Tab-separated table of N, CA and C in Angstrom:
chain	number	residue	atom	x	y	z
H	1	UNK	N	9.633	-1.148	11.072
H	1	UNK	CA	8.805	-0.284	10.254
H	1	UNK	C	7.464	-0.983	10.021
H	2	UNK	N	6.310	-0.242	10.175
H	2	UNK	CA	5.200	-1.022	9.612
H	2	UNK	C	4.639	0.199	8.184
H	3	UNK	N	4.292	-1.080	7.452
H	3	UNK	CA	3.627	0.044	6.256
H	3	UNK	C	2.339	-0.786	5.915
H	4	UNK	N	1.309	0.572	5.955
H	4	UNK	CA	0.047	0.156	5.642
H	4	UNK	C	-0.160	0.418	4.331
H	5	UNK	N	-1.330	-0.658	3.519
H	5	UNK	CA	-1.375	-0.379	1.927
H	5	UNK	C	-2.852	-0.299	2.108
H	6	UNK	N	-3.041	0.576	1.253
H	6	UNK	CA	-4.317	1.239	1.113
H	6	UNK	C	-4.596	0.575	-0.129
H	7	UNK	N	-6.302	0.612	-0.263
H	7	UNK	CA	-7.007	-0.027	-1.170
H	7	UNK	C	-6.210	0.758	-2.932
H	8	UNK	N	-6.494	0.197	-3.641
H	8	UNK	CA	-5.598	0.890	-4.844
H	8	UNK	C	-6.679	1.691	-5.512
H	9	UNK	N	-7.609	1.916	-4.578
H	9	UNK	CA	-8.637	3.415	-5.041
H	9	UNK	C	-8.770	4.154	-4.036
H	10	UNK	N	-8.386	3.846	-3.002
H	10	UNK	CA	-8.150	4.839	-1.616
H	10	UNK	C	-6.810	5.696	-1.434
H	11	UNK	N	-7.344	7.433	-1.853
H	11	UNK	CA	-6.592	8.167	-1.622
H	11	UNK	C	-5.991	8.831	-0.236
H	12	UNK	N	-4.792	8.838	-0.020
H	12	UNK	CA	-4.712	9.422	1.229
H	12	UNK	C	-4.193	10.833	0.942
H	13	UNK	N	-5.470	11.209	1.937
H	13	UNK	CA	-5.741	12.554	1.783
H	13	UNK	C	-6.873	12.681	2.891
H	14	UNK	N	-6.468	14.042	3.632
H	14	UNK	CA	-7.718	14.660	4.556
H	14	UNK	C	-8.818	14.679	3.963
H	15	UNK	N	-8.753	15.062	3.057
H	15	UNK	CA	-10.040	15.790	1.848
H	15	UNK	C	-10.352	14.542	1.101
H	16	UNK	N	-9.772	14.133	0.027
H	16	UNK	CA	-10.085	13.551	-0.756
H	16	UNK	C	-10.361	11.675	-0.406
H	17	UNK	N	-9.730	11.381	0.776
H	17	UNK	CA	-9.189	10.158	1.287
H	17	UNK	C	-10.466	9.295	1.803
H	18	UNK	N	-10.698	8.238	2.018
H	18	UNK	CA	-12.106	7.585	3.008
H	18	UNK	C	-11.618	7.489	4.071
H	19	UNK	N	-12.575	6.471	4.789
H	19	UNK	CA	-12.446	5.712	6.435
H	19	UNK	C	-11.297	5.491	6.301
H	20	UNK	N	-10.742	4.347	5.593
H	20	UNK	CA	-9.471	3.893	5.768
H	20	UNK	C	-8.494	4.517	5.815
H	21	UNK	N	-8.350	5.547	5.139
H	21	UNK	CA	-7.309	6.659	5.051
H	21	UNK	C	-7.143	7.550	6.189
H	22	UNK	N	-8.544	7.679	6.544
H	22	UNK	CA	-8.811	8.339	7.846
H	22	UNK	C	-8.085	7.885	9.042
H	23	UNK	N	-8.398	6.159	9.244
H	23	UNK	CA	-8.006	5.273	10.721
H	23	UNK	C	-6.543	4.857	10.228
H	24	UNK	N	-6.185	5.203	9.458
H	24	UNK	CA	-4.651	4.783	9.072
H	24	UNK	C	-3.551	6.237	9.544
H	25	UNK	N	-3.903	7.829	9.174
H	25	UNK	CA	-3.688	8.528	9.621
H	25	UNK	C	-3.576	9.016	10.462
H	26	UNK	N	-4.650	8.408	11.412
H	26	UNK	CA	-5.013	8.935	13.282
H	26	UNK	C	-3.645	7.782	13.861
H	27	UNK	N	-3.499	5.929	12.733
H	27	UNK	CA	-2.691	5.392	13.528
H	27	UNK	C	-1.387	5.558	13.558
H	28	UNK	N	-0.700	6.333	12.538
H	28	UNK	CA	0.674	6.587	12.075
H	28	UNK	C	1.023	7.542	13.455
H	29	UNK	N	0.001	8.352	13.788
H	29	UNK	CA	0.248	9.346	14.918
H	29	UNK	C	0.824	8.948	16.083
H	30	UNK	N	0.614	7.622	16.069
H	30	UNK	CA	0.994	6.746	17.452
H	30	UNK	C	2.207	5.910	17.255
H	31	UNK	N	2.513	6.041	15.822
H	31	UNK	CA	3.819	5.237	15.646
H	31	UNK	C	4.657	5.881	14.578
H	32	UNK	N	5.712	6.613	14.626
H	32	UNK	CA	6.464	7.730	14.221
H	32	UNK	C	7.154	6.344	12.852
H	33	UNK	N	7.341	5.062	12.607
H	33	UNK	CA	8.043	4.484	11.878
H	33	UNK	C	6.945	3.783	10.970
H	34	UNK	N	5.691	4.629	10.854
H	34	UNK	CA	5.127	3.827	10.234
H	34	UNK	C	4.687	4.856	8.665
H	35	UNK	N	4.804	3.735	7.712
H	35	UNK	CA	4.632	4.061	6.609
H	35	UNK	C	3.309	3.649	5.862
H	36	UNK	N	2.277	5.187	5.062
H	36	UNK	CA	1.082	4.353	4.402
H	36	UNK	C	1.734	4.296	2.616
H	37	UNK	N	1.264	3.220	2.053
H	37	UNK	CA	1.824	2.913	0.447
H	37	UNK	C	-0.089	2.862	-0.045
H	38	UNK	N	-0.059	4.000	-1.252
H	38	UNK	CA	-1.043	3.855	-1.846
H	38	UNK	C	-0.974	4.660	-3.411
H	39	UNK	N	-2.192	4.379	-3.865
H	39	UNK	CA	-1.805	4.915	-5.339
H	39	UNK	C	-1.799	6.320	-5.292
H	40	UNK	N	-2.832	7.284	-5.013
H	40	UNK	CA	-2.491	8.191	-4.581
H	40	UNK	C	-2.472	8.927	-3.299
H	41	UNK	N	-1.726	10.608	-3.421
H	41	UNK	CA	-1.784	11.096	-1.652
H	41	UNK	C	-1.493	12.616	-1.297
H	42	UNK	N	-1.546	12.985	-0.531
H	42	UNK	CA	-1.137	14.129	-0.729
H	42	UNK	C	-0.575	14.635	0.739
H	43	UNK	N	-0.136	15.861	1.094
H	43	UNK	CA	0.534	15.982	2.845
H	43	UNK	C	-0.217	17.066	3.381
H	44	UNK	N	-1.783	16.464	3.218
H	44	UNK	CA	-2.879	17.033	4.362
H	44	UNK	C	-3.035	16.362	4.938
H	45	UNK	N	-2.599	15.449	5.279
H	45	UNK	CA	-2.658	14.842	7.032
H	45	UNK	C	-1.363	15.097	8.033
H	46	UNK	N	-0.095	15.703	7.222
H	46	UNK	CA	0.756	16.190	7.691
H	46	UNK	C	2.220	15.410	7.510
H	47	UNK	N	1.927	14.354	6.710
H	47	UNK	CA	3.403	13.566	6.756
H	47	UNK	C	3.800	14.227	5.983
H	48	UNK	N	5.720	13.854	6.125
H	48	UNK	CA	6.443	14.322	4.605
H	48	UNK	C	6.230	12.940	4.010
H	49	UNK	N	7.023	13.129	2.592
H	49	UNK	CA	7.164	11.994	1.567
H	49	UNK	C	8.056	11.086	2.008
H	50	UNK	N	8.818	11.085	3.228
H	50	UNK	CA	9.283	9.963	4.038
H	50	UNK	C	8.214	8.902	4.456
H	51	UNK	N	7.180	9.105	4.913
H	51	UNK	CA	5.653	8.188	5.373
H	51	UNK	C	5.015	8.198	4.535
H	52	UNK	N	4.838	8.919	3.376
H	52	UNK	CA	3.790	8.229	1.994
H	52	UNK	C	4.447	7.956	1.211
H	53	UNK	N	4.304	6.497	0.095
H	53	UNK	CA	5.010	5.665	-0.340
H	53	UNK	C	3.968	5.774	-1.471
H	54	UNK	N	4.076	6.891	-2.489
H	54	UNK	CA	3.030	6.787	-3.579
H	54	UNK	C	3.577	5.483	-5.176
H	55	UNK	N	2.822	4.990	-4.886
H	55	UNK	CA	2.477	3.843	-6.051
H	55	UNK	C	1.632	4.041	-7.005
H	56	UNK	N	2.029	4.782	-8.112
H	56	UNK	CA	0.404	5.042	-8.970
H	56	UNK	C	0.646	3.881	-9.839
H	57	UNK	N	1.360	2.465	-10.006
H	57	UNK	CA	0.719	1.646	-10.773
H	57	UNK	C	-0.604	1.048	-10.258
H	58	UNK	N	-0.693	1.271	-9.364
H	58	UNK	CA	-1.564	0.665	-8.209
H	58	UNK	C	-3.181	1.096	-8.888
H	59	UNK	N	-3.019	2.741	-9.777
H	59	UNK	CA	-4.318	2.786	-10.510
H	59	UNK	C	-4.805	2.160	-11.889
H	60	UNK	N	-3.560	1.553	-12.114
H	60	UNK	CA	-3.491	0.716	-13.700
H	60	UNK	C	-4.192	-0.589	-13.289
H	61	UNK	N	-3.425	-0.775	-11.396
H	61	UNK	CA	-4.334	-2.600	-11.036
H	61	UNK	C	-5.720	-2.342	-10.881
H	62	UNK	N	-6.357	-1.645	-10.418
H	62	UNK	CA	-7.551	-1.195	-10.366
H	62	UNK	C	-8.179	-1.069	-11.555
H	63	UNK	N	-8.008	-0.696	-12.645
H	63	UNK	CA	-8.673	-1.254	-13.851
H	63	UNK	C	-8.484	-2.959	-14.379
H	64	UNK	N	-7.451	-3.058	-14.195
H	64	UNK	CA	-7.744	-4.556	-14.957
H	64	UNK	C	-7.946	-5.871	-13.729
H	65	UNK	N	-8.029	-4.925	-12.658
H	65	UNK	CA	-8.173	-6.162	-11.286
H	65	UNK	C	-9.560	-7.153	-11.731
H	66	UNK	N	-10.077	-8.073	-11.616
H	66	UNK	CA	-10.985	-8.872	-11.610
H	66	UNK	C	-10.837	-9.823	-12.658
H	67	UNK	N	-10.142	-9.674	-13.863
H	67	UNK	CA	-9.864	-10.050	-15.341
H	67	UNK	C	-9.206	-11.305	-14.648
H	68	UNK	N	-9.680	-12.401	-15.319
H	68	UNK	CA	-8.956	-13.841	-15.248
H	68	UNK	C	-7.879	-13.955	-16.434
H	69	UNK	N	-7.050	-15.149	-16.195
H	69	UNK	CA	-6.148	-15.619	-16.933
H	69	UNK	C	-5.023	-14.464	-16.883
H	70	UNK	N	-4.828	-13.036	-15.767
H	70	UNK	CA	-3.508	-12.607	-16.123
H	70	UNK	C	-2.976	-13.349	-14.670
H	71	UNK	N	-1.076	-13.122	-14.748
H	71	UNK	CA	-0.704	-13.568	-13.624
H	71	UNK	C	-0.391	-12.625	-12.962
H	72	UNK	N	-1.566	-12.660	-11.681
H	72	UNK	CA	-1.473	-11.382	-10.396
H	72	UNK	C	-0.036	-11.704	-10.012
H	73	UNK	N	0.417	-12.839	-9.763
H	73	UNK	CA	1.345	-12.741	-8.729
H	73	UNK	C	2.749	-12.041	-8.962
H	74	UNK	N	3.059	-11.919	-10.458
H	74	UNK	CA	3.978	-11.124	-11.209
H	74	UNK	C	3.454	-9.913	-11.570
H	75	UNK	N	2.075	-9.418	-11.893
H	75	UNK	CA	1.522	-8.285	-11.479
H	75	UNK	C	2.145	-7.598	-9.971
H	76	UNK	N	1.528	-8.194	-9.127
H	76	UNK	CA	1.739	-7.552	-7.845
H	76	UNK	C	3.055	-7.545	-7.609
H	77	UNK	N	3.741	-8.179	-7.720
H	77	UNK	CA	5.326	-7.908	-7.208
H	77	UNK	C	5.951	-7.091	-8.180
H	78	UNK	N	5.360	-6.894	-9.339
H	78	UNK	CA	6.199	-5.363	-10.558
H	78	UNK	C	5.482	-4.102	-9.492
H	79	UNK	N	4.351	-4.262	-9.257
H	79	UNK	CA	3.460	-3.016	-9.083
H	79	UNK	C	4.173	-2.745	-7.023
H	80	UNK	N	4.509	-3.590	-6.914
H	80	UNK	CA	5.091	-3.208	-5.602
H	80	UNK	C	6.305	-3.224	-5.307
H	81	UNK	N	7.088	-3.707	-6.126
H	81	UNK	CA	8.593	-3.546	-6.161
H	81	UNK	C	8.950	-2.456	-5.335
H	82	UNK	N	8.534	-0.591	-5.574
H	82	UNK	CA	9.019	-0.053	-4.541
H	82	UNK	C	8.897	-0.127	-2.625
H	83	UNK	N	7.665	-1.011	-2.556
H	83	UNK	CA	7.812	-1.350	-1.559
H	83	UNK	C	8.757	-2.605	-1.321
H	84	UNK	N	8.551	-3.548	-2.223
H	84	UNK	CA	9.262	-4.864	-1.785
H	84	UNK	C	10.863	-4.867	-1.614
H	85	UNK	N	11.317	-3.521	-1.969
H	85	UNK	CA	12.977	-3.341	-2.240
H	85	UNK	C	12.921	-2.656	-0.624
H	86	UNK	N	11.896	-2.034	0.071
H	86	UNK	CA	12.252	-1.491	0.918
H	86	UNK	C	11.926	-2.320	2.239
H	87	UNK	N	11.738	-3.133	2.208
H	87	UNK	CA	11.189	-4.021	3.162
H	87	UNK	C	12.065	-5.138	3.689
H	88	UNK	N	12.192	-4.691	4.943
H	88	UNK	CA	13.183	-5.536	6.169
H	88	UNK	C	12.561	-6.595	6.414
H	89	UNK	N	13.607	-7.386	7.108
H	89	UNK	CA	13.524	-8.877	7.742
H	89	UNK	C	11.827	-8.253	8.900
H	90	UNK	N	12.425	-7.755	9.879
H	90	UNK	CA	11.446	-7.333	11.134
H	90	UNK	C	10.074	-6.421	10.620
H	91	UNK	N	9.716	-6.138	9.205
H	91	UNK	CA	9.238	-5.146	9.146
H	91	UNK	C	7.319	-5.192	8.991
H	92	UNK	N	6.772	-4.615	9.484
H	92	UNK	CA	5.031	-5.541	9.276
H	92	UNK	C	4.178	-4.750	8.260
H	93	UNK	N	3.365	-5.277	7.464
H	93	UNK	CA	2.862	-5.195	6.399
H	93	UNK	C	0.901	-4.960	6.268
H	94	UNK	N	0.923	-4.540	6.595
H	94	UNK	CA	-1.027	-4.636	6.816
H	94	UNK	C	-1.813	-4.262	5.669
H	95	UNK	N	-1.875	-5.448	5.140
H	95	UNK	CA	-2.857	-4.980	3.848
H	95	UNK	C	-4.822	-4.894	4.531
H	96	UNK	N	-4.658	-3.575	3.962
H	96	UNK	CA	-5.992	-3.037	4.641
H	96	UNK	C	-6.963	-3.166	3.699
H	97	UNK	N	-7.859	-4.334	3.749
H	97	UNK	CA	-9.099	-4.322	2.790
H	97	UNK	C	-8.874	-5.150	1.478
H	98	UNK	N	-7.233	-5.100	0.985
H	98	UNK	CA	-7.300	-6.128	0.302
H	98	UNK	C	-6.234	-7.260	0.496
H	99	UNK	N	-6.582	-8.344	1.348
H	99	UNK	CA	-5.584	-9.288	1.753
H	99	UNK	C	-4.941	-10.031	0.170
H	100	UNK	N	-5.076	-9.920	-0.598
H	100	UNK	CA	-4.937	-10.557	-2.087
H	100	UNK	C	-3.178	-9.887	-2.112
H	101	UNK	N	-3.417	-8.780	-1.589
H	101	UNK	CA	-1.940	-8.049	-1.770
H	101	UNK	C	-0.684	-8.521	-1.499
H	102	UNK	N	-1.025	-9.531	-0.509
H	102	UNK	CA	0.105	-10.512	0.375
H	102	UNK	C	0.999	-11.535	-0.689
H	103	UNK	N	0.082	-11.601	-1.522
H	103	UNK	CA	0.248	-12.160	-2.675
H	103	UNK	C	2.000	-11.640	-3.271
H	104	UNK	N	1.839	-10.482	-3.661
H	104	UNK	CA	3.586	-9.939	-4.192
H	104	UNK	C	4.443	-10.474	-3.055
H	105	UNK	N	4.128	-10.408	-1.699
H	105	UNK	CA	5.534	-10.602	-0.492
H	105	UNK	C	5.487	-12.434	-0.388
H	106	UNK	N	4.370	-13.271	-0.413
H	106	UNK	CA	4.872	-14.123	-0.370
H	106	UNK	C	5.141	-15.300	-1.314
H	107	UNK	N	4.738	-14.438	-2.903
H	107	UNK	CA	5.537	-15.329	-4.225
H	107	UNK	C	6.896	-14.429	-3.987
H	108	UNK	N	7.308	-14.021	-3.768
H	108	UNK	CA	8.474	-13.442	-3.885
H	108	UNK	C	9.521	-14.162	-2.883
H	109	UNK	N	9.163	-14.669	-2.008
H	109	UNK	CA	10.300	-15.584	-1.609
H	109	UNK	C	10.438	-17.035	-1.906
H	110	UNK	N	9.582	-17.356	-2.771
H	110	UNK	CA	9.952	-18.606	-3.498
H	110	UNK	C	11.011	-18.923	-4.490
């Protein structure tokens, strides 16, 4: 499975969605097991809710993102838990735009 994570202000959506949402949609087309995770989404690009993996804490990180002294790394692994419960040994992860995200998958195996 690969799942792409969209910026946590990038909606996926035909309409409402950016670039990224855009080149993430054209790439799912080419790979039937791939999943996008973002805060919000909607099924005008045509997936069911099997391929969008909606996370709306993801709009709570987006307000307090930049703030020092909290701990992201227990942030990010509450705020992604539904992905991190779904995520296989083999499975690939592409944080698109914000590599910081890697952050929840690899405090989490410590």
């Amino acid at each position: 499975m690969i799942y792409h994570l969209l910026l946590e202000t990038e909606v996926f959506s035909a309409f409402r969605g950016g670039a990224v949402a855009r080149t993430i949609a054209n790439m799912m087309r080419w790979n039937p097991s791939s999943v996008v995770v973002c805060a919000d989404g909607d099924d005008t690009w045509g997936y069911g809710s099997d391929r969008v993996l909606v996370i709306p804490q993801l709009r709570a990180y987006a307000r307090i993102k930049g703030r020092r002294r909290l701990p992201f790394g227990p942030v990010l692994r509450h705020i992604f838990q539904p992905l991190l419960s779904r995520i296989q040994r083999d499975d690939l992860v592409w944080c698109h735009s914000q590599p910081h995200f890697s952050a929840a998958r690899s405090e989490e195996r410590r």
